[in-house]
CSV table of C-alpha atoms in Angstrom, one decimal:
chain,number,residue,atom,x,y,z
A,13,TYR,CA,5.3,-11.4,12.7
A,14,LEU,CA,2.8,-9.2,11.0
A,15,ALA,CA,3.9,-7.4,7.9
A,16,GLN,CA,2.2,-4.2,7.0
A,17,ASP,CA,0.8,-3.7,3.5
A,18,ILE,CA,2.1,-6.8,1.9
A,19,GLY,CA,0.7,-6.9,-1.6
A,20,HIS,CA,-0.7,-3.4,-1.4
A,21,ASP,CA,0.7,-0.3,-2.9
A,22,GLY,CA,2.6,2.0,-0.6
A,23,VAL,CA,-0.1,4.6,-0.1
A,24,HIS,CA,-3.2,2.4,0.2
A,25,GLY,CA,-4.5,3.6,-3.2
A,26,THR,CA,-4.8,1.9,-6.5
A,27,ASN,CA,-3.0,4.5,-8.7
A,28,SER,CA,0.4,4.4,-6.9
A,29,VAL,CA,3.4,3.1,-8.8
A,30,ALA,CA,5.4,2.3,-5.7
A,31,ARG,CA,4.6,-1.1,-4.3
A,32,THR,CA,5.7,-3.0,-1.2
A,33,SER,CA,6.8,-6.6,-1.4
A,34,ARG,CA,7.7,-9.4,1.0
A,35,TYR,CA,11.1,-7.8,1.3
A,36,ASP,CA,9.8,-4.4,2.3
A,37,THR,CA,8.1,-5.4,5.5
A,38,GLU,CA,7.5,-3.3,8.6
A,39,LEU,CA,6.6,-4.8,11.9
A,40,TYR,CA,3.8,-3.1,13.7
A,41,ASN,CA,2.1,-3.5,17.1
A,42,TRP,CA,5.1,-5.4,18.5
A,43,ASP,CA,6.4,-4.8,21.9
A,44,PRO,CA,10.1,-5.8,22.1
A,45,LYS,CA,9.8,-6.3,25.9
A,46,LYS,CA,7.1,-8.9,25.5
A,47,GLU,CA,8.5,-12.4,25.7
A,48,LEU,CA,8.0,-14.5,22.6
A,49,LYS,CA,7.2,-18.2,23.0
A,50,PHE,CA,8.3,-20.5,20.3
A,51,PRO,CA,7.2,-24.1,19.9
A,52,THR,CA,9.7,-26.7,21.3
A,53,HIS,CA,9.2,-29.1,18.4
A,54,ILE,CA,8.8,-28.1,14.7
A,55,PHE,CA,8.1,-30.7,12.1
A,56,LEU,CA,8.7,-29.8,8.5
A,57,ASP,CA,7.6,-31.8,5.5
A,58,GLU,CA,10.0,-32.9,2.8
A,59,ALA,CA,9.0,-30.1,0.4
A,60,ILE,CA,9.7,-27.4,3.0
A,61,ASN,CA,13.1,-29.0,3.8
A,62,GLN,CA,13.9,-29.1,0.1
A,63,GLN,CA,13.1,-25.4,-0.3
A,64,ILE,CA,15.1,-24.4,2.8
A,65,LYS,CA,18.1,-26.4,1.5
A,66,MET,CA,17.8,-24.7,-1.9
A,67,ILE,CA,17.7,-21.2,-0.2
A,68,LEU,CA,20.7,-22.1,1.9
A,69,ASP,CA,22.6,-23.5,-1.0
A,70,ILE,CA,22.3,-20.4,-3.2
A,71,SER,CA,25.5,-20.3,-5.1
A,72,ASP,CA,27.8,-17.3,-5.0
A,73,SER,CA,29.3,-15.8,-8.2
A,74,SER,CA,32.6,-17.8,-7.9
A,75,HIS,CA,30.6,-21.0,-7.8
A,76,ARG,CA,28.5,-20.0,-10.7
A,77,ASN,CA,31.6,-19.1,-12.7
A,78,GLU,CA,33.2,-22.4,-11.9
A,79,CYS,CA,30.1,-24.3,-13.0
A,80,MET,CA,29.9,-22.3,-16.3
A,81,GLN,CA,33.7,-22.8,-16.9
A,82,ARG,CA,33.2,-26.6,-16.4
A,83,LEU,CA,30.3,-26.5,-18.8
A,84,TYR,CA,32.1,-24.7,-21.5
A,85,LYS,CA,35.1,-27.0,-21.2
A,86,LYS,CA,32.9,-30.1,-21.5
A,87,TRP,CA,31.1,-28.4,-24.5
A,88,VAL,CA,34.4,-27.9,-26.3
A,89,CYS,CA,35.5,-31.5,-25.7
A,90,PHE,CA,32.0,-32.7,-26.8
A,91,HIS,CA,32.5,-30.8,-30.1
A,92,GLN,CA,36.0,-32.2,-30.5
A,93,THR,CA,34.5,-35.7,-30.6
A,94,GLY,CA,32.4,-34.6,-33.6
A,95,SER,CA,29.2,-34.4,-31.6
A,96,ASP,CA,26.7,-31.5,-31.3
A,97,VAL,CA,23.7,-31.0,-29.1
A,98,GLY,CA,21.3,-30.8,-32.0
A,99,GLY,CA,22.5,-34.1,-33.4
A,100,VAL,CA,22.2,-35.8,-30.0
A,101,LEU,CA,18.6,-34.5,-29.6
A,102,ARG,CA,17.7,-35.7,-33.1
A,103,LYS,CA,19.0,-39.2,-32.4
A,104,SER,CA,16.8,-39.2,-29.3
A,105,ASP,CA,13.8,-38.3,-31.5
A,106,VAL,CA,13.5,-34.9,-29.9
A,107,GLU,CA,12.1,-32.3,-32.3
A,108,THR,CA,11.1,-29.4,-30.1
A,109,ILE,CA,12.5,-28.0,-26.8
A,110,TYR,CA,12.4,-25.1,-24.5
A,111,ILE,CA,15.6,-23.5,-23.3
A,112,TYR,CA,15.8,-22.4,-19.6
A,113,GLY,CA,18.0,-19.3,-19.2
A,114,ASP,CA,18.9,-16.4,-21.4
A,115,GLY,CA,22.6,-16.0,-20.7
A,116,GLU,CA,25.6,-16.7,-22.9
A,117,ALA,CA,25.2,-20.5,-22.7
A,118,ALA,CA,21.6,-20.2,-23.9
A,119,GLU,CA,22.7,-18.0,-26.8
A,120,ILE,CA,25.4,-20.5,-27.8
A,121,LEU,CA,22.9,-23.4,-27.5
A,122,LEU,CA,20.3,-21.5,-29.6
A,123,ASN,CA,22.9,-20.9,-32.3
A,124,GLU,CA,23.9,-24.6,-32.3
A,125,LEU,CA,20.4,-25.9,-32.5
A,126,GLN,CA,19.5,-23.6,-35.4
A,127,GLU,CA,17.8,-25.6,-38.3
A,128,LYS,CA,18.2,-28.9,-36.3
A,129,ILE,CA,15.7,-28.6,-33.4
A,130,LYS,CA,12.8,-26.2,-33.0
A,131,VAL,CA,13.1,-24.1,-29.9
A,132,LYS,CA,9.5,-23.3,-28.8
A,133,GLY,CA,10.5,-20.7,-26.3
A,134,ILE,CA,12.9,-19.5,-23.7
A,135,ILE,CA,12.0,-19.9,-20.0
A,136,VAL,CA,13.3,-17.4,-17.5
A,137,LEU,CA,12.6,-16.4,-13.9
A,138,ASP,CA,12.2,-12.7,-14.6
A,139,LYS,CA,11.4,-11.7,-18.2
A,140,LYS,CA,13.2,-8.6,-19.5
A,141,ARG,CA,12.0,-8.9,-23.1
A,142,ASP,CA,9.2,-10.6,-25.1
A,143,PHE,CA,11.4,-12.2,-27.8
A,144,TYR,CA,15.0,-13.2,-28.2
A,145,LYS,CA,16.1,-13.8,-31.8
A,146,ASN,CA,12.5,-14.2,-32.8
A,147,ILE,CA,11.8,-16.8,-30.1
A,148,PRO,CA,9.2,-16.0,-27.4
A,149,VAL,CA,10.4,-15.5,-23.9
A,150,PHE,CA,8.3,-16.8,-21.0
A,151,GLU,CA,8.4,-16.6,-17.2
A,152,ILE,CA,8.0,-19.8,-15.2
A,153,ARG,CA,4.7,-18.5,-13.9
A,154,ASP,CA,3.3,-18.2,-17.5
A,155,ASN,CA,2.5,-21.9,-17.3
A,156,VAL,CA,3.3,-22.6,-21.0
A,157,LEU,CA,5.0,-26.0,-20.3
A,158,GLN,CA,3.2,-29.3,-20.7
A,159,SER,CA,4.0,-32.8,-19.7
A,160,GLN,CA,5.4,-33.8,-23.1
A,161,ASP,CA,7.8,-30.8,-23.2
A,162,ILE,CA,11.5,-31.0,-22.8
A,163,VAL,CA,13.4,-28.1,-21.1
A,164,ILE,CA,17.2,-27.8,-21.4
A,165,VAL,CA,18.6,-25.9,-18.5
A,166,THR,CA,21.7,-23.7,-19.3
A,167,PRO,CA,22.3,-22.2,-15.8
A,168,ILE,CA,23.5,-25.5,-14.5
A,169,HIS,CA,24.4,-24.2,-11.0
A,170,ASP,CA,20.6,-23.7,-10.4
A,171,ILE,CA,19.5,-27.1,-11.7
A,172,GLU,CA,17.9,-28.3,-8.5
A,173,TYR,CA,15.9,-25.1,-8.0
A,174,ILE,CA,14.8,-25.1,-11.6
A,175,ARG,CA,13.7,-28.8,-11.4
A,176,PHE,CA,11.8,-27.9,-8.2
A,177,SER,CA,10.2,-24.9,-9.8
A,178,LEU,CA,9.0,-26.8,-12.9
A,179,LYS,CA,8.0,-30.1,-11.2
A,180,ASN,CA,4.3,-29.3,-11.3
A,181,THR,CA,4.4,-29.0,-15.1
A,182,GLY,CA,5.4,-32.6,-15.5
A,183,CYS,CA,7.8,-31.7,-18.3
A,184,LYS,CA,11.2,-33.3,-18.6
A,185,VAL,CA,14.0,-31.1,-17.3
A,186,ILE,CA,17.5,-31.8,-18.5
A,187,SER,CA,20.6,-29.8,-17.8
A,188,LEU,CA,22.9,-29.0,-20.7
A,189,GLU,CA,25.7,-30.6,-18.7
A,190,ALA,CA,23.8,-33.9,-18.6
A,191,ILE,CA,23.5,-33.9,-22.4
A,192,LEU,CA,27.2,-33.2,-22.7
A,193,ASN,CA,28.0,-36.0,-20.3
A,194,LYS,CA,25.6,-38.7,-21.7
A,195,GLY,CA,26.0,-37.9,-25.4
A,196,ASP,CA,23.9,-40.4,-27.4
A,197,ASN,CA,22.3,-41.9,-24.3
A,198,LEU,CA,20.3,-38.8,-23.6
A,199,ILE,CA,16.7,-39.6,-23.0
A,200,GLU,CA,16.0,-42.4,-20.6
A,201,THR,CA,12.5,-43.1,-19.3
């Protein structure tokens, strides 16, 4: 398939605001009567298989809601035992982190970590603002993460996609749910 004008603006000029993307494709020079021949054997490497699985496993809103309800329930039980996320991180000698996500769970986590753990930034897929409660907001593609950084993921339903997206940074990616499950045994090597 050939897609017309991918990556170019809609009118072939440099001053246009409208842009086309990979979702706005238009096939051209294609004769539907012409028979297409596809290869009989296709070999995909593991990275491609993993990406395809993540795309096919995109959770719907009911699954996301179930995951977040489970997380909030675990969080309440965690607090009922006298634990808090900041304390667990401190016991594991963690002083600074990044938070992945900017939803309700990230807001609650940010409030809980206040004055206990330094939050260096908030990582999101698509940035809508530069700061959130005086903490810088970064997109994944901003490449601010380094191998010694720890990222706590709040949208737990997307943990595999987020791990995959951040694997080239070398940083440690931990879901908030894993912290709530493991408690004091948080950081293993």
